[in-house]
mmCIF file of C-alpha atoms and ligand atoms in Angstrom:
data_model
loop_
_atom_site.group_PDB
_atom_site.id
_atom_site.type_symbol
_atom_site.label_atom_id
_atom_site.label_comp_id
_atom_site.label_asym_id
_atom_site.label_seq_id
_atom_site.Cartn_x
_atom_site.Cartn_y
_atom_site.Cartn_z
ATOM 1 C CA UNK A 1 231.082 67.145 24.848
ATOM 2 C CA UNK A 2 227.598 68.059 26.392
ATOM 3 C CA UNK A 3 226.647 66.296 29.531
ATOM 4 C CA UNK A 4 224.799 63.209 28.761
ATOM 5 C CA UNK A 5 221.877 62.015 30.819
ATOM 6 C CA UNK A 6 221.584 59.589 33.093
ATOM 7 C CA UNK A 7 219.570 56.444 31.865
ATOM 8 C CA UNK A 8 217.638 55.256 35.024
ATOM 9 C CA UNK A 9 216.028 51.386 34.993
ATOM 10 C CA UNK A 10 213.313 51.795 37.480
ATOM 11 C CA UNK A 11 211.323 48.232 38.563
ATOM 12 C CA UNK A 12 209.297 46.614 40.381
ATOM 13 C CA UNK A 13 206.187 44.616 40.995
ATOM 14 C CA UNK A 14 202.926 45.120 39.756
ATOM 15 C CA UNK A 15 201.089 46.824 42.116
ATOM 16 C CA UNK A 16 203.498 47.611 44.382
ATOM 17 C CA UNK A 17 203.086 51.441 43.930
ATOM 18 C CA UNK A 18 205.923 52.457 41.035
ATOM 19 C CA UNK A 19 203.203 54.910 39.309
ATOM 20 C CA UNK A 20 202.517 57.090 42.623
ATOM 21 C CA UNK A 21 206.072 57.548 43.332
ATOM 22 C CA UNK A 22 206.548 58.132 39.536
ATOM 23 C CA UNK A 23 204.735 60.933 39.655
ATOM 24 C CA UNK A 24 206.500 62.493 42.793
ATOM 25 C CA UNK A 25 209.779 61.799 41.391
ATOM 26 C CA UNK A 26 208.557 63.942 37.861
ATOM 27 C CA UNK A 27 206.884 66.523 39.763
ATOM 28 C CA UNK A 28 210.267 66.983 42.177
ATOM 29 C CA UNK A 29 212.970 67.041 39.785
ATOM 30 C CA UNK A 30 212.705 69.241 36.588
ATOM 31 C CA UNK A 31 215.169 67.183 34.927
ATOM 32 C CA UNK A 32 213.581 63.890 34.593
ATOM 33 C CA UNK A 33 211.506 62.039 32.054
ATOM 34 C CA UNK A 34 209.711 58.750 32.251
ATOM 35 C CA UNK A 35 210.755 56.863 28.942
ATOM 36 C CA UNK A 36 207.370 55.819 26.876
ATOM 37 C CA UNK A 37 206.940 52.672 26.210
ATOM 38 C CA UNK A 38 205.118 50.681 23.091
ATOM 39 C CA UNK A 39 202.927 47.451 24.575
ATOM 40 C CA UNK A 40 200.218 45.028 23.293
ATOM 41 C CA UNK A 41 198.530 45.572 25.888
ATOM 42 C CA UNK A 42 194.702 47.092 26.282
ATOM 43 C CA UNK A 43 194.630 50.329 27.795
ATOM 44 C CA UNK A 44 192.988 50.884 31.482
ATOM 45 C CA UNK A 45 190.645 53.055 31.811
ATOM 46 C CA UNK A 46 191.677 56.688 32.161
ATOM 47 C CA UNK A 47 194.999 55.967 29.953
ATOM 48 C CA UNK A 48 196.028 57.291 26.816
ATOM 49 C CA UNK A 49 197.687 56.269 23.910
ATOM 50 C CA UNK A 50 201.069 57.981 23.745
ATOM 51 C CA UNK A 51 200.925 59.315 27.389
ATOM 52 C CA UNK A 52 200.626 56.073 29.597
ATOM 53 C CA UNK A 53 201.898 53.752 26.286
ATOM 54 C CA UNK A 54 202.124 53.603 22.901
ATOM 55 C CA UNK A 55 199.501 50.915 22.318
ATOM 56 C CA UNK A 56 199.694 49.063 19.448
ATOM 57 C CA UNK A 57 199.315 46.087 17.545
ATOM 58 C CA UNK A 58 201.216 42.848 17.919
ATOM 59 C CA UNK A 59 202.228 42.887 14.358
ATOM 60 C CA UNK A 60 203.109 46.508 14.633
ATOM 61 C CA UNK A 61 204.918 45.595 17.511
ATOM 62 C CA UNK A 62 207.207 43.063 15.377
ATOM 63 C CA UNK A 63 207.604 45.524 12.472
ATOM 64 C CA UNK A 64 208.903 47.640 15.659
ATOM 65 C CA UNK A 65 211.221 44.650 16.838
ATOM 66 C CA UNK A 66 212.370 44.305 12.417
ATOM 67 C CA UNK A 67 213.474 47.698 12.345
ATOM 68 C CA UNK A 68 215.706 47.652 15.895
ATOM 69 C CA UNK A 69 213.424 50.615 17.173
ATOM 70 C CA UNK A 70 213.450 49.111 20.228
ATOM 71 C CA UNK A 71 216.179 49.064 23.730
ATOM 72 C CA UNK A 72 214.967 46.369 24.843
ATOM 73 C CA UNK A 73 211.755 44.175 24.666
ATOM 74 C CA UNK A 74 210.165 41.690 26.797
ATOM 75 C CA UNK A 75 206.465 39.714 27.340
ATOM 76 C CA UNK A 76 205.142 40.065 30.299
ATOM 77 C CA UNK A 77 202.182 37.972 31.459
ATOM 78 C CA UNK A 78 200.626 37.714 27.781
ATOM 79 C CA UNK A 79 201.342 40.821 26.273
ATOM 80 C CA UNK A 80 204.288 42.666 24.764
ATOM 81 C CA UNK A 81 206.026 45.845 26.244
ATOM 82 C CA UNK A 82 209.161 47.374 24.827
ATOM 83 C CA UNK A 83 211.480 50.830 24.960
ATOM 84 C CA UNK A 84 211.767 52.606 21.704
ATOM 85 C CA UNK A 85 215.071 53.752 21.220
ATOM 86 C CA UNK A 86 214.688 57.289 18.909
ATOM 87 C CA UNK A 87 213.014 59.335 21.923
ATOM 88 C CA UNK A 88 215.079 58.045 24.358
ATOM 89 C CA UNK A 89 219.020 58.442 23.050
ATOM 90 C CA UNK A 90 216.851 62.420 21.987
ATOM 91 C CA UNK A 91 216.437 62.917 25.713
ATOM 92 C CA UNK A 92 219.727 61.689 26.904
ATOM 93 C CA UNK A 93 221.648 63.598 24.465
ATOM 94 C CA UNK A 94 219.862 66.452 25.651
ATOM 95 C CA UNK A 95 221.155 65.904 28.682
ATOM 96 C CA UNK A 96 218.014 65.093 30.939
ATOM 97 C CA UNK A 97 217.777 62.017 32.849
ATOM 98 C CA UNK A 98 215.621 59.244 31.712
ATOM 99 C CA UNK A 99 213.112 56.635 33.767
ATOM 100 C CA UNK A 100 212.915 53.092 32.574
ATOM 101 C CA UNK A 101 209.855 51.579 33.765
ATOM 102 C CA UNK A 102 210.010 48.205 32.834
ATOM 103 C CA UNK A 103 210.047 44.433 34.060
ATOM 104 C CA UNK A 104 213.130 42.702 35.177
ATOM 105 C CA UNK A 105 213.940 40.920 31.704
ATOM 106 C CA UNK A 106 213.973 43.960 29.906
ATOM 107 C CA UNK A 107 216.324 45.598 32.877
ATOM 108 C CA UNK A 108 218.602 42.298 32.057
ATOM 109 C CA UNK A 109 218.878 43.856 28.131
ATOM 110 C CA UNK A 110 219.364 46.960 29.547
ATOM 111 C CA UNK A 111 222.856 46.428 31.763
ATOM 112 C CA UNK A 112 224.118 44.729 28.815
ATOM 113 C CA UNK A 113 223.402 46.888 26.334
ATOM 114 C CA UNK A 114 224.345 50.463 28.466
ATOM 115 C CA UNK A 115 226.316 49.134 31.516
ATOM 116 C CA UNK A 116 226.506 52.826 32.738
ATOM 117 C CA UNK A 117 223.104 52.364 33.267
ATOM 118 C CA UNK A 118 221.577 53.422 37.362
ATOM 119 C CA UNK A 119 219.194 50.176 38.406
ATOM 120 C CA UNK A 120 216.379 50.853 41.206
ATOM 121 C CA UNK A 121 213.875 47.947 42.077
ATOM 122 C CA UNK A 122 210.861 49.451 44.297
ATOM 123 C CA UNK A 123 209.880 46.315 46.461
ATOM 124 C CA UNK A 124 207.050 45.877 48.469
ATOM 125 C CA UNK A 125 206.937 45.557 52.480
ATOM 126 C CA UNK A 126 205.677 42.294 51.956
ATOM 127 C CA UNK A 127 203.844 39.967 49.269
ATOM 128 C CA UNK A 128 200.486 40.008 51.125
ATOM 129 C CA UNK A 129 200.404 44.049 51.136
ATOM 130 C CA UNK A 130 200.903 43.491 47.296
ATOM 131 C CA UNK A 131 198.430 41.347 46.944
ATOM 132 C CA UNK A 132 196.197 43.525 49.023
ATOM 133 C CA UNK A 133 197.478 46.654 46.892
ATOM 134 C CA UNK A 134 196.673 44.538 43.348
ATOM 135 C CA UNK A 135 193.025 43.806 44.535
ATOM 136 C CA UNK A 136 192.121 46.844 45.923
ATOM 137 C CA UNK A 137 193.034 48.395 42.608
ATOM 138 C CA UNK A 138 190.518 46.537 41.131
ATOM 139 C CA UNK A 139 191.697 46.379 37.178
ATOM 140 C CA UNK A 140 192.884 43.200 36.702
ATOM 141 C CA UNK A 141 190.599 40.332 37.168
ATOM 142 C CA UNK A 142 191.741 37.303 40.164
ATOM 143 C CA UNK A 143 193.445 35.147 37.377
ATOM 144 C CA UNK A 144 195.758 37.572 36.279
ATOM 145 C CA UNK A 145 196.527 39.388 39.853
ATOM 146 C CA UNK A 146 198.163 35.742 40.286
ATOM 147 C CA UNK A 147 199.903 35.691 37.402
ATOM 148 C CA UNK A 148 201.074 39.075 38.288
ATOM 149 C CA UNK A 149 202.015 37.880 42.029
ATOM 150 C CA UNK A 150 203.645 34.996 40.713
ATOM 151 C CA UNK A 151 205.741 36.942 38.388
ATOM 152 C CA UNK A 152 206.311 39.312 41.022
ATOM 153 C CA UNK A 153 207.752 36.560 43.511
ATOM 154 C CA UNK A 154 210.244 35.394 40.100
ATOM 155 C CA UNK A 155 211.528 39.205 39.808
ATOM 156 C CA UNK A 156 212.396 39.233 43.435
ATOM 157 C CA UNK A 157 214.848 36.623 42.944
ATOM 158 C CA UNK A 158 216.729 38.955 40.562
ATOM 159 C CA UNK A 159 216.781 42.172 43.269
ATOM 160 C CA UNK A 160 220.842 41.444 43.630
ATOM 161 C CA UNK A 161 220.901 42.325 40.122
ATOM 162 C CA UNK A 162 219.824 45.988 40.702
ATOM 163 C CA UNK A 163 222.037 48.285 42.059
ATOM 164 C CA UNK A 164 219.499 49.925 44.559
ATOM 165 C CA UNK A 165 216.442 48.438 46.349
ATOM 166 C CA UNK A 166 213.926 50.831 47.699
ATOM 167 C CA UNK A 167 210.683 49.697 49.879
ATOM 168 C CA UNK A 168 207.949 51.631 49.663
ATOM 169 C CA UNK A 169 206.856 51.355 52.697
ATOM 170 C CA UNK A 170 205.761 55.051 52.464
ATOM 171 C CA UNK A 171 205.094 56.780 49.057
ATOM 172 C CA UNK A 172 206.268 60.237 50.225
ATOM 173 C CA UNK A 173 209.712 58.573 51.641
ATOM 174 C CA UNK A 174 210.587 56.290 48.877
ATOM 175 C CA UNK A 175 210.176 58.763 46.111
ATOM 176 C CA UNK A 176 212.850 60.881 48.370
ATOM 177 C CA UNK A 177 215.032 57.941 48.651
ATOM 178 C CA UNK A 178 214.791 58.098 44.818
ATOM 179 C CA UNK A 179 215.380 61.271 44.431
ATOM 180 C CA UNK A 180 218.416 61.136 46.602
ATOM 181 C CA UNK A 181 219.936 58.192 44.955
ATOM 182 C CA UNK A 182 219.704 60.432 41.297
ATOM 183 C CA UNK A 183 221.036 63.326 43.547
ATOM 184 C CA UNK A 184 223.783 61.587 44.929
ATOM 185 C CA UNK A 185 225.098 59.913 41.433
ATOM 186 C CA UNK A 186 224.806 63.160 39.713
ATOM 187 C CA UNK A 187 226.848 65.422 42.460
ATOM 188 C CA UNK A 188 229.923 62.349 42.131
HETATM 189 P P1 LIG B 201 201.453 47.235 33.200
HETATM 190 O O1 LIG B 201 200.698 46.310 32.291
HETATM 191 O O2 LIG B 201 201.061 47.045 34.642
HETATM 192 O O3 LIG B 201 201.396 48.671 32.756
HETATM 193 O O4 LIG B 201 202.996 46.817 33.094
HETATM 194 C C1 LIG B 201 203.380 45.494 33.316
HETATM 195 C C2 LIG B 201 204.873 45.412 33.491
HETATM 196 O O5 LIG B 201 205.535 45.768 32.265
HETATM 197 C C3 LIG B 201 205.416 46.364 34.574
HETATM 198 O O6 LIG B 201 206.357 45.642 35.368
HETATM 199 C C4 LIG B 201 206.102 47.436 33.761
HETATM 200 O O7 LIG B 201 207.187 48.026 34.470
HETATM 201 C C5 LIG B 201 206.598 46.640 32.575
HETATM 202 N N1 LIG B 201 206.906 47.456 31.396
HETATM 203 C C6 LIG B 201 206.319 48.601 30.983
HETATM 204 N N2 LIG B 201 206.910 49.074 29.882
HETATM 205 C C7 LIG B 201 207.929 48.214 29.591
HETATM 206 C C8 LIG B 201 208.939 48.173 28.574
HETATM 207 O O8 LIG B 201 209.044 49.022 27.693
HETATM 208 N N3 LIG B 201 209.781 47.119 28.598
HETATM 209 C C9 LIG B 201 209.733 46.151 29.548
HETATM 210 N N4 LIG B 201 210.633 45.172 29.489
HETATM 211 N N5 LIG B 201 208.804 46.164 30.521
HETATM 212 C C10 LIG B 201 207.913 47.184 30.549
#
């Protein structure tokens, strides 16, 4: 049987700087994918529909749910964000390894549904640098950055649950921490 890959649930706080190591971790190891994901959610500006998300409706999002296309699913401060399955089982199959970036409910779904499943949760050096991170980015407005904080203070509680916890204290040496963890699992 061909190698499958490895299906990597990557989390952590809004804001707390997942994106920018994303993007080291894609641009440093020729295996990897980052998993799209379908949400209700407006785009930012600068993103694009079927490279950042899927964006859709909320009622195609429940014809989604209807037809078990998705992993997993969760709501996350007002809007909807789930995995679709097709793509993903594709890549893994294919033997490349996969990113999950989702919230910590849908990580939940995840270890029960594929227990074989690698868990990293990217915390921050401390909630006030989030908090500085979320305002200086400037795209959500002060009533959600709290709802995002406060969220982000409820996912913390569920860090035992992961089976790795990097700080990004530094975006150049977390994404290598990263990229050693996948190294590591992959040479056992
Ligand atoms: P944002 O709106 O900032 O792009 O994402 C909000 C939160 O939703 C982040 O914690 C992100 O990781 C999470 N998220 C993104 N896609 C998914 C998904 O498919 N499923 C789940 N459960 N969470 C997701």
């Amino acid at each position: 049987m061909k190698n499958k890959g490895l299906l990597i649930v990557y989390t952590g706080a809004s804001g707390v700087g997942k994106g920018t190591i994303m993007k080291k971790l894609l641009a440093s190891d020729p295996n990897l994918r980052l998993s799209i994901s379908a949400t209700t959610r407006a785009p930012r500006a600068g993103e694009q529909d079927g490279r950042e998300y899927y964006f859709v409706t909320h009622e195609r999002f429940d014809e989604l749910i209807a037809n078990d296309g998705f992993l997993e699913h969760a709501e996350y401060v007002g809007n909807k964000y789930g995995t679709p399955k097709e793509p993903l089982f594709r890549m893994l199959d294919e033997g490349l390894d996969v990113m999950l970036e989702i919230e910590v409910k849908g990580f939940l779904q995840v270890k029960r549904a594929y227990p074989e499943c690698v868990s990293i949760f990217i915390a921050p050096p401390s909630f006030e640098e989030l908090r500085l991170r979320l305002e200086g980015r400037g795209t959500e407005s002060p009533e959600v950055i709290e709802e995002r904080l406060r969220t982000a203070r409820k996912e913390h509680e569920y860090e035992s649950e992961f089976d790795y916890i990097v700080i990004n204290d530094d975006v150049d040496r977390a994404a290598a921490e990263v990229l050693s963890i996948i190294s590591d699992i992959k040479s056992k």
